[in-house]
């Protein structure tokens, strides 16, 4: 049932190109328009939405953080992202014009379910992004956009995350399409790139051997830090979460701009720091910033592991290890930059003799608060 792989997690990592393609299937027509018929919230209602609030836990929360960048950029609708367990116990400001998006692989996460009930009680409309047909969260939502990752068995979420990202992009693009905001060349390009992205994920998977080797060489480390900017920041958080739950190592993700506000004090000689570099094209200011962040940490002794686009030469002099990813539009980069971090965590866990599919103290679906 593991399809020849030692662990479900490895199988699920390998299934990502298909999971991504399946989640896009039938949702983009030949003209590049989105047809999300399942989203049973009418176009008129979607035009009235004046705020999007995303609630989720763990890895799904990281997908939500990335969605915020896409939603605000493509639709100009303000978007908040909140941990479901926090949202539920405060007094959020919601009404009929708020679109709440609940993201959950299992559809059974109690914190997320409670958050969506809380939102509906206050009149907000809830759209679920979910991987499990007929589970509780989509049943209690106004509409659902299913991810088509197929069953995810390993406790650590991989293919579900990538498909959650795809679903979030589709929601953002659909909102943009319905409302006519910023619906122009940029959006058309992104839609085109999105329909090709599964091949890029496959290319990343084909080049993972050096990442495995690197992970094995770090098996006796205590701490790994992850840094990113823009959409690379949630990717850093996700890389750190994977490492915590699988390798039981101290791992933290930071926004690279926050370094000087505290975390840089953590850097010690030879401490591995994974940096997710934004594309050098277009938003080159961001890229310049990350290059100086890499220089700063390296000057303090960090061993830098840089995830950077093919053709990004500026990072080369400061990277002790370089992990190449394909060129993608900035907002879509997490679909390719997360993959090496999954492989890295999985291999480190194996090297440390940990149980990959069933990490200690964790359950696949958390049905208690
Ligand atoms: O089933 P859900 O997507 O609602 O689960 C949310 C989290 O419990 C889940 O993503 C968890 O963080 C994973 N173990 C991460 O790999």
GROMACS .gro file of C-alpha atoms and ligand atoms in nm:
model
  385
    1UNK     CA    1   0.000   0.000   0.000
    2UNK     CA    2   0.304   0.226   0.033
    3UNK     CA    3   0.358   0.174  -0.337
    4UNK     CA    4   0.719   0.060  -0.299
    5UNK     CA    5   0.818   0.349  -0.069
    6UNK     CA    6   0.949   0.294   0.284
    7UNK     CA    7   0.704   0.546   0.428
    8UNK     CA    8   0.369   0.691   0.337
    9UNK     CA    9   0.527   1.033   0.366
   10UNK     CA   10   0.773   0.957   0.085
   11UNK     CA   11   0.492   0.826  -0.129
   12UNK     CA   12   0.283   1.133  -0.059
   13UNK     CA   13   0.571   1.369  -0.136
   14UNK     CA   14   0.615   1.188  -0.468
   15UNK     CA   15   0.243   1.214  -0.543
   16UNK     CA   16   0.248   1.593  -0.527
   17UNK     CA   17   0.266   1.666  -0.901
   18UNK     CA   18  -0.045   1.456  -0.954
   19UNK     CA   19  -0.223   1.599  -0.650
   20UNK     CA   20  -0.161   1.950  -0.778
   21UNK     CA   21  -0.277   1.864  -1.130
   22UNK     CA   22  -0.588   1.687  -0.998
   23UNK     CA   23  -0.682   1.987  -0.786
   24UNK     CA   24  -0.663   2.211  -1.093
   25UNK     CA   25  -0.845   1.967  -1.318
   26UNK     CA   26  -1.165   2.103  -1.468
   27UNK     CA   27  -1.133   2.432  -1.284
   28UNK     CA   28  -0.956   2.635  -1.552
   29UNK     CA   29  -1.107   2.641  -1.900
   30UNK     CA   30  -0.924   2.672  -2.232
   31UNK     CA   31  -0.965   3.050  -2.228
   32UNK     CA   32  -0.799   3.072  -1.887
   33UNK     CA   33  -1.121   3.147  -1.696
   34UNK     CA   34  -1.198   2.979  -1.368
   35UNK     CA   35  -1.509   2.769  -1.330
   36UNK     CA   36  -1.556   2.695  -0.963
   37UNK     CA   37  -1.914   2.573  -0.983
   38UNK     CA   38  -1.882   2.404  -0.646
   39UNK     CA   39  -1.847   2.738  -0.475
   40UNK     CA   40  -2.216   2.780  -0.423
   41UNK     CA   41  -2.184   3.136  -0.304
   42UNK     CA   42  -2.325   3.343  -0.589
   43UNK     CA   43  -2.126   3.596  -0.790
   44UNK     CA   44  -2.340   3.880  -0.653
   45UNK     CA   45  -2.260   3.778  -0.297
   46UNK     CA   46  -1.892   3.740  -0.377
   47UNK     CA   47  -1.890   4.092  -0.520
   48UNK     CA   48  -2.015   4.217  -0.184
   49UNK     CA   49  -1.740   4.052   0.019
   50UNK     CA   50  -1.542   4.324   0.194
   51UNK     CA   51  -1.317   4.108   0.410
   52UNK     CA   52  -1.173   3.759   0.395
   53UNK     CA   53  -1.083   3.580   0.716
   54UNK     CA   54  -0.892   3.254   0.695
   55UNK     CA   55  -0.898   3.012   0.987
   56UNK     CA   56  -0.692   2.693   1.011
   57UNK     CA   57  -0.437   2.505   1.221
   58UNK     CA   58  -0.081   2.385   1.169
   59UNK     CA   59   0.020   2.332   0.811
   60UNK     CA   60  -0.321   2.444   0.684
   61UNK     CA   61  -0.263   2.773   0.868
   62UNK     CA   62   0.059   2.819   0.673
   63UNK     CA   63  -0.136   2.771   0.349
   64UNK     CA   64  -0.367   3.045   0.476
   65UNK     CA   65  -0.077   3.281   0.544
   66UNK     CA   66   0.037   3.240   0.184
   67UNK     CA   67  -0.319   3.288   0.058
   68UNK     CA   68  -0.330   3.630   0.221
   69UNK     CA   69  -0.054   3.758  -0.007
   70UNK     CA   70  -0.239   3.630  -0.314
   71UNK     CA   71  -0.586   3.746  -0.211
   72UNK     CA   72  -0.483   4.097  -0.119
   73UNK     CA   73  -0.262   4.138  -0.426
   74UNK     CA   74  -0.506   4.000  -0.682
   75UNK     CA   75  -0.837   4.116  -0.537
   76UNK     CA   76  -0.754   4.413  -0.311
   77UNK     CA   77  -0.990   4.266  -0.049
   78UNK     CA   78  -0.842   4.288   0.301
   79UNK     CA   79  -0.757   3.942   0.430
   80UNK     CA   80  -0.678   3.824   0.782
   81UNK     CA   81  -0.541   3.485   0.873
   82UNK     CA   82  -0.584   3.346   1.219
   83UNK     CA   83  -0.515   3.027   1.405
   84UNK     CA   84  -0.854   2.866   1.454
   85UNK     CA   85  -0.787   2.807   1.823
   86UNK     CA   86  -0.726   3.180   1.879
   87UNK     CA   87  -1.007   3.307   1.658
   88UNK     CA   88  -1.264   3.102   1.841
   89UNK     CA   89  -1.192   3.249   2.182
   90UNK     CA   90  -1.191   3.615   2.097
   91UNK     CA   91  -1.453   3.846   1.966
   92UNK     CA   92  -1.382   3.880   1.595
   93UNK     CA   93  -1.565   4.141   1.390
   94UNK     CA   94  -1.768   3.958   1.125
   95UNK     CA   95  -2.085   4.008   0.927
   96UNK     CA   96  -2.263   3.896   0.608
   97UNK     CA   97  -1.997   4.060   0.397
   98UNK     CA   98  -1.717   3.861   0.555
   99UNK     CA   99  -1.605   3.553   0.373
  100UNK     CA  100  -1.452   3.306   0.616
  101UNK     CA  101  -1.231   3.042   0.458
  102UNK     CA  102  -1.172   2.734   0.674
  103UNK     CA  103  -0.880   2.522   0.553
  104UNK     CA  104  -0.851   2.162   0.671
  105UNK     CA  105  -0.713   1.844   0.522
  106UNK     CA  106  -0.914   1.611   0.742
  107UNK     CA  107  -1.225   1.822   0.773
  108UNK     CA  108  -1.247   1.704   1.133
  109UNK     CA  109  -1.011   1.936   1.320
  110UNK     CA  110  -1.206   2.047   1.625
  111UNK     CA  111  -1.043   2.390   1.656
  112UNK     CA  112  -1.124   2.474   1.294
  113UNK     CA  113  -1.477   2.339   1.324
  114UNK     CA  114  -1.542   2.548   1.633
  115UNK     CA  115  -1.403   2.855   1.458
  116UNK     CA  116  -1.635   2.810   1.162
  117UNK     CA  117  -1.937   2.760   1.387
  118UNK     CA  118  -1.841   3.078   1.568
  119UNK     CA  119  -1.820   3.261   1.234
  120UNK     CA  120  -2.154   3.132   1.106
  121UNK     CA  121  -2.330   3.228   1.428
  122UNK     CA  122  -2.231   3.584   1.347
  123UNK     CA  123  -2.369   3.572   0.996
  124UNK     CA  124  -2.046   3.527   0.803
  125UNK     CA  125  -2.040   3.297   0.503
  126UNK     CA  126  -1.800   3.008   0.526
  127UNK     CA  127  -1.612   2.845   0.241
  128UNK     CA  128  -1.425   2.526   0.331
  129UNK     CA  129  -1.109   2.411   0.156
  130UNK     CA  130  -1.095   2.045   0.243
  131UNK     CA  131  -0.945   1.716   0.130
  132UNK     CA  132  -1.195   1.475   0.282
  133UNK     CA  133  -1.528   1.431   0.109
  134UNK     CA  134  -1.830   1.454   0.332
  135UNK     CA  135  -1.632   1.536   0.647
  136UNK     CA  136  -1.775   1.762   0.915
  137UNK     CA  137  -1.615   2.095   0.818
  138UNK     CA  138  -1.746   2.099   0.458
  139UNK     CA  139  -2.084   1.971   0.577
  140UNK     CA  140  -2.118   2.266   0.811
  141UNK     CA  141  -1.993   2.524   0.561
  142UNK     CA  142  -2.190   2.726   0.305
  143UNK     CA  143  -1.968   2.600   0.025
  144UNK     CA  144  -1.667   2.379  -0.026
  145UNK     CA  145  -1.376   2.365  -0.263
  146UNK     CA  146  -1.230   2.019  -0.239
  147UNK     CA  147  -0.860   1.958  -0.277
  148UNK     CA  148  -0.792   1.642  -0.472
  149UNK     CA  149  -0.479   1.520  -0.298
  150UNK     CA  150  -0.621   1.174  -0.237
  151UNK     CA  151  -0.594   1.015   0.108
  152UNK     CA  152  -0.304   1.147   0.315
  153UNK     CA  153  -0.189   0.889   0.567
  154UNK     CA  154   0.139   1.025   0.708
  155UNK     CA  155   0.080   1.253   1.005
  156UNK     CA  156   0.303   1.520   0.852
  157UNK     CA  157   0.105   1.698   0.585
  158UNK     CA  158   0.272   1.730   0.244
  159UNK     CA  159   0.056   1.678  -0.063
  160UNK     CA  160  -0.247   1.817   0.119
  161UNK     CA  161  -0.053   2.139   0.179
  162UNK     CA  162   0.037   2.185  -0.186
  163UNK     CA  163  -0.322   2.128  -0.291
  164UNK     CA  164  -0.445   2.368  -0.023
  165UNK     CA  165  -0.220   2.628  -0.180
  166UNK     CA  166  -0.365   2.553  -0.523
  167UNK     CA  167  -0.718   2.584  -0.385
  168UNK     CA  168  -0.629   2.914  -0.217
  169UNK     CA  169  -0.488   3.051  -0.542
  170UNK     CA  170  -0.804   2.941  -0.722
  171UNK     CA  171  -1.022   3.116  -0.464
  172UNK     CA  172  -0.813   3.433  -0.491
  173UNK     CA  173  -0.819   3.427  -0.871
  174UNK     CA  174  -1.189   3.349  -0.877
  175UNK     CA  175  -1.267   3.639  -0.645
  176UNK     CA  176  -1.060   3.859  -0.875
  177UNK     CA  177  -1.240   3.728  -1.181
  178UNK     CA  178  -1.588   3.775  -1.035
  179UNK     CA  179  -1.512   4.122  -0.907
  180UNK     CA  180  -1.309   4.232  -1.205
  181UNK     CA  181  -1.031   4.363  -0.984
  182UNK     CA  182  -0.687   4.358  -1.137
  183UNK     CA  183  -0.811   4.104  -1.390
  184UNK     CA  184  -0.552   4.169  -1.651
  185UNK     CA  185  -0.236   4.038  -1.806
  186UNK     CA  186  -0.075   3.951  -1.475
  187UNK     CA  187  -0.366   3.731  -1.372
  188UNK     CA  188  -0.380   3.563  -1.713
  189UNK     CA  189  -0.008   3.486  -1.688
  190UNK     CA  190  -0.051   3.343  -1.340
  191UNK     CA  191  -0.337   3.120  -1.451
  192UNK     CA  192  -0.122   2.993  -1.734
  193UNK     CA  193   0.172   2.928  -1.501
  194UNK     CA  194  -0.053   2.759  -1.249
  195UNK     CA  195  -0.176   2.513  -1.508
  196UNK     CA  196   0.187   2.421  -1.581
  197UNK     CA  197   0.310   2.413  -1.222
  198UNK     CA  198   0.269   2.041  -1.163
  199UNK     CA  199   0.553   1.976  -1.407
  200UNK     CA  200   0.775   2.215  -1.209
  201UNK     CA  201   0.698   2.031  -0.885
  202UNK     CA  202   0.802   1.713  -1.062
  203UNK     CA  203   1.130   1.873  -1.169
  204UNK     CA  204   1.204   1.968  -0.809
  205UNK     CA  205   1.145   1.610  -0.699
  206UNK     CA  206   1.392   1.487  -0.959
  207UNK     CA  207   1.674   1.690  -0.801
  208UNK     CA  208   1.637   1.599  -0.435
  209UNK     CA  209   1.934   1.367  -0.381
  210UNK     CA  210   2.175   1.644  -0.267
  211UNK     CA  211   1.907   1.766  -0.023
  212UNK     CA  212   1.886   1.416   0.128
  213UNK     CA  213   2.260   1.399   0.156
  214UNK     CA  214   2.273   1.738   0.324
  215UNK     CA  215   1.998   1.636   0.570
  216UNK     CA  216   2.188   1.324   0.670
  217UNK     CA  217   2.499   1.529   0.737
  218UNK     CA  218   2.304   1.747   0.983
  219UNK     CA  219   2.154   1.464   1.187
  220UNK     CA  220   2.347   1.551   1.502
  221UNK     CA  221   2.256   1.922   1.506
  222UNK     CA  222   2.027   2.060   1.778
  223UNK     CA  223   1.878   2.359   1.602
  224UNK     CA  224   1.787   2.459   1.248
  225UNK     CA  225   1.652   2.803   1.168
  226UNK     CA  226   1.444   2.896   0.862
  227UNK     CA  227   1.417   3.242   0.714
  228UNK     CA  228   1.200   3.387   0.442
  229UNK     CA  229   1.038   3.704   0.321
  230UNK     CA  230   0.697   3.769   0.162
  231UNK     CA  231   0.546   3.428   0.070
  232UNK     CA  232   0.880   3.272   0.166
  233UNK     CA  233   0.807   3.357   0.529
  234UNK     CA  234   0.517   3.109   0.570
  235UNK     CA  235   0.730   2.859   0.375
  236UNK     CA  236   0.999   2.905   0.642
  237UNK     CA  237   0.738   2.844   0.912
  238UNK     CA  238   0.625   2.529   0.733
  239UNK     CA  239   0.985   2.404   0.695
  240UNK     CA  240   1.036   2.452   1.068
  241UNK     CA  241   0.710   2.278   1.160
  242UNK     CA  242   0.800   1.976   0.946
  243UNK     CA  243   1.136   1.951   1.118
  244UNK     CA  244   0.986   1.979   1.466
  245UNK     CA  245   0.725   1.714   1.415
  246UNK     CA  246   0.945   1.468   1.225
  247UNK     CA  247   1.300   1.518   1.348
  248UNK     CA  248   1.210   1.642   1.701
  249UNK     CA  249   1.464   1.919   1.658
  250UNK     CA  250   1.448   2.275   1.770
  251UNK     CA  251   1.342   2.452   1.454
  252UNK     CA  252   1.208   2.801   1.409
  253UNK     CA  253   1.089   3.000   1.115
  254UNK     CA  254   1.135   3.377   1.102
  255UNK     CA  255   1.058   3.662   0.870
  256UNK     CA  256   1.408   3.754   0.760
  257UNK     CA  257   1.339   4.122   0.831
  258UNK     CA  258   1.287   4.035   1.196
  259UNK     CA  259   1.638   3.896   1.238
  260UNK     CA  260   1.785   4.214   1.378
  261UNK     CA  261   1.493   4.250   1.617
  262UNK     CA  262   1.602   3.945   1.814
  263UNK     CA  263   1.655   3.611   1.642
  264UNK     CA  264   2.001   3.695   1.509
  265UNK     CA  265   2.124   3.651   1.868
  266UNK     CA  266   2.057   3.279   1.827
  267UNK     CA  267   2.313   3.233   1.550
  268UNK     CA  268   2.613   3.028   1.652
  269UNK     CA  269   2.912   2.889   1.465
  270UNK     CA  270   2.801   2.627   1.211
  271UNK     CA  271   2.429   2.652   1.293
  272UNK     CA  272   2.230   2.550   0.985
  273UNK     CA  273   2.003   2.828   0.860
  274UNK     CA  274   1.775   2.759   0.567
  275UNK     CA  275   1.691   3.071   0.369
  276UNK     CA  276   1.409   3.079   0.115
  277UNK     CA  277   1.512   3.342  -0.138
  278UNK     CA  278   1.246   3.531  -0.334
  279UNK     CA  279   1.279   3.558  -0.708
  280UNK     CA  280   1.543   3.809  -0.819
  281UNK     CA  281   1.312   3.921  -1.100
  282UNK     CA  282   1.047   4.188  -1.056
  283UNK     CA  283   1.052   4.241  -0.682
  284UNK     CA  284   1.428   4.279  -0.673
  285UNK     CA  285   1.413   4.496  -0.359
  286UNK     CA  286   1.301   4.193  -0.164
  287UNK     CA  287   1.576   3.989  -0.318
  288UNK     CA  288   1.842   4.248  -0.232
  289UNK     CA  289   1.718   4.241   0.126
  290UNK     CA  290   1.746   3.867   0.154
  291UNK     CA  291   2.097   3.870   0.011
  292UNK     CA  292   2.203   4.110   0.287
  293UNK     CA  293   2.027   3.891   0.546
  294UNK     CA  294   2.225   3.592   0.423
  295UNK     CA  295   2.546   3.794   0.447
  296UNK     CA  296   2.458   3.903   0.802
  297UNK     CA  297   2.400   3.553   0.934
  298UNK     CA  298   2.697   3.409   0.753
  299UNK     CA  299   2.923   3.675   0.904
  300UNK     CA  300   2.808   3.542   1.242
  301UNK     CA  301   2.902   3.187   1.160
  302UNK     CA  302   2.577   3.037   1.026
  303UNK     CA  303   2.596   2.754   0.778
  304UNK     CA  304   2.368   2.888   0.505
  305UNK     CA  305   2.141   2.661   0.307
  306UNK     CA  306   1.980   2.873   0.038
  307UNK     CA  307   1.673   2.777  -0.161
  308UNK     CA  308   1.695   2.993  -0.471
  309UNK     CA  309   1.556   3.017  -0.822
  310UNK     CA  310   1.752   2.877  -1.113
  311UNK     CA  311   1.965   3.158  -1.253
  312UNK     CA  312   1.982   3.349  -0.923
  313UNK     CA  313   2.355   3.411  -0.913
  314UNK     CA  314   2.356   3.684  -0.649
  315UNK     CA  315   2.311   3.434  -0.363
  316UNK     CA  316   2.586   3.198  -0.478
  317UNK     CA  317   2.882   3.361  -0.298
  318UNK     CA  318   2.698   3.343   0.037
  319UNK     CA  319   2.541   2.999   0.012
  320UNK     CA  320   2.725   2.711   0.180
  321UNK     CA  321   2.464   2.486   0.023
  322UNK     CA  322   2.240   2.579  -0.266
  323UNK     CA  323   1.905   2.419  -0.343
  324UNK     CA  324   1.774   2.520  -0.685
  325UNK     CA  325   1.405   2.560  -0.763
  326UNK     CA  326   1.242   2.647  -1.097
  327UNK     CA  327   1.149   3.000  -1.194
  328UNK     CA  328   0.784   3.071  -1.105
  329UNK     CA  329   0.572   3.384  -1.054
  330UNK     CA  330   0.651   3.520  -0.706
  331UNK     CA  331   0.318   3.431  -0.548
  332UNK     CA  332   0.331   3.072  -0.674
  333UNK     CA  333   0.684   3.005  -0.551
  334UNK     CA  334   0.572   2.821  -0.233
  335UNK     CA  335   0.448   2.535  -0.454
  336UNK     CA  336   0.807   2.460  -0.545
  337UNK     CA  337   1.005   2.598  -0.249
  338UNK     CA  338   0.823   2.388   0.013
  339UNK     CA  339   0.908   2.057  -0.151
  340UNK     CA  340   1.282   2.050  -0.065
  341UNK     CA  341   1.197   2.140   0.295
  342UNK     CA  342   0.963   1.839   0.318
  343UNK     CA  343   1.231   1.610   0.179
  344UNK     CA  344   1.487   1.764   0.415
  345UNK     CA  345   1.271   1.702   0.725
  346UNK     CA  346   1.178   1.350   0.619
  347UNK     CA  347   1.540   1.251   0.559
  348UNK     CA  348   1.660   1.408   0.883
  349UNK     CA  349   1.393   1.216   1.074
  350UNK     CA  350   1.504   0.892   0.913
  351UNK     CA  351   1.870   0.967   0.987
  352UNK     CA  352   1.779   1.027   1.351
  353UNK     CA  353   1.597   0.695   1.365
  354UNK     CA  354   1.252   0.847   1.411
  355UNK     CA  355   0.923   0.700   1.303
  356UNK     CA  356   0.840   0.910   0.996
  357UNK     CA  357   0.472   0.835   0.943
  358UNK     CA  358   0.372   0.835   1.308
  359UNK     CA  359   0.573   1.097   1.498
  360UNK     CA  360   0.554   1.077   1.875
  361UNK     CA  361   0.269   1.255   2.053
  362UNK     CA  362   0.085   1.345   1.731
  363UNK     CA  363  -0.235   1.230   1.564
  364UNK     CA  364  -0.335   1.269   1.200
  365UNK     CA  365  -0.652   1.445   1.284
  366UNK     CA  366  -0.694   1.642   1.601
  367UNK     CA  367  -1.056   1.601   1.701
  368UNK     CA  368  -1.018   1.747   2.046
  369UNK     CA  369  -0.959   2.109   2.141
  370LIG     O1  370  -0.667   1.818   0.903
  370LIG     P1  371  -0.621   1.961   0.918
  370LIG     O2  372  -0.567   2.017   0.794
  370LIG     O3  373  -0.729   2.049   0.979
  370LIG     O4  374  -0.503   1.955   1.025
  370LIG     C1  375  -0.444   2.071   1.073
  370LIG     C2  376  -0.316   2.039   1.147
  370LIG     O5  377  -0.341   1.957   1.258
  370LIG     C3  378  -0.213   1.970   1.057
  370LIG     O6  379  -0.183   2.045   0.944
  370LIG     C4  380  -0.082   1.942   1.134
  370LIG     O7  381  -0.019   2.064   1.165
  370LIG     C5  382   0.010   1.850   1.053
  370LIG     N1  383   0.057   1.742   1.135
  370LIG     C6  384   0.128   1.922   0.995
  370LIG     O8  385   0.213   1.839   0.924
   0.00000   0.00000   0.00000
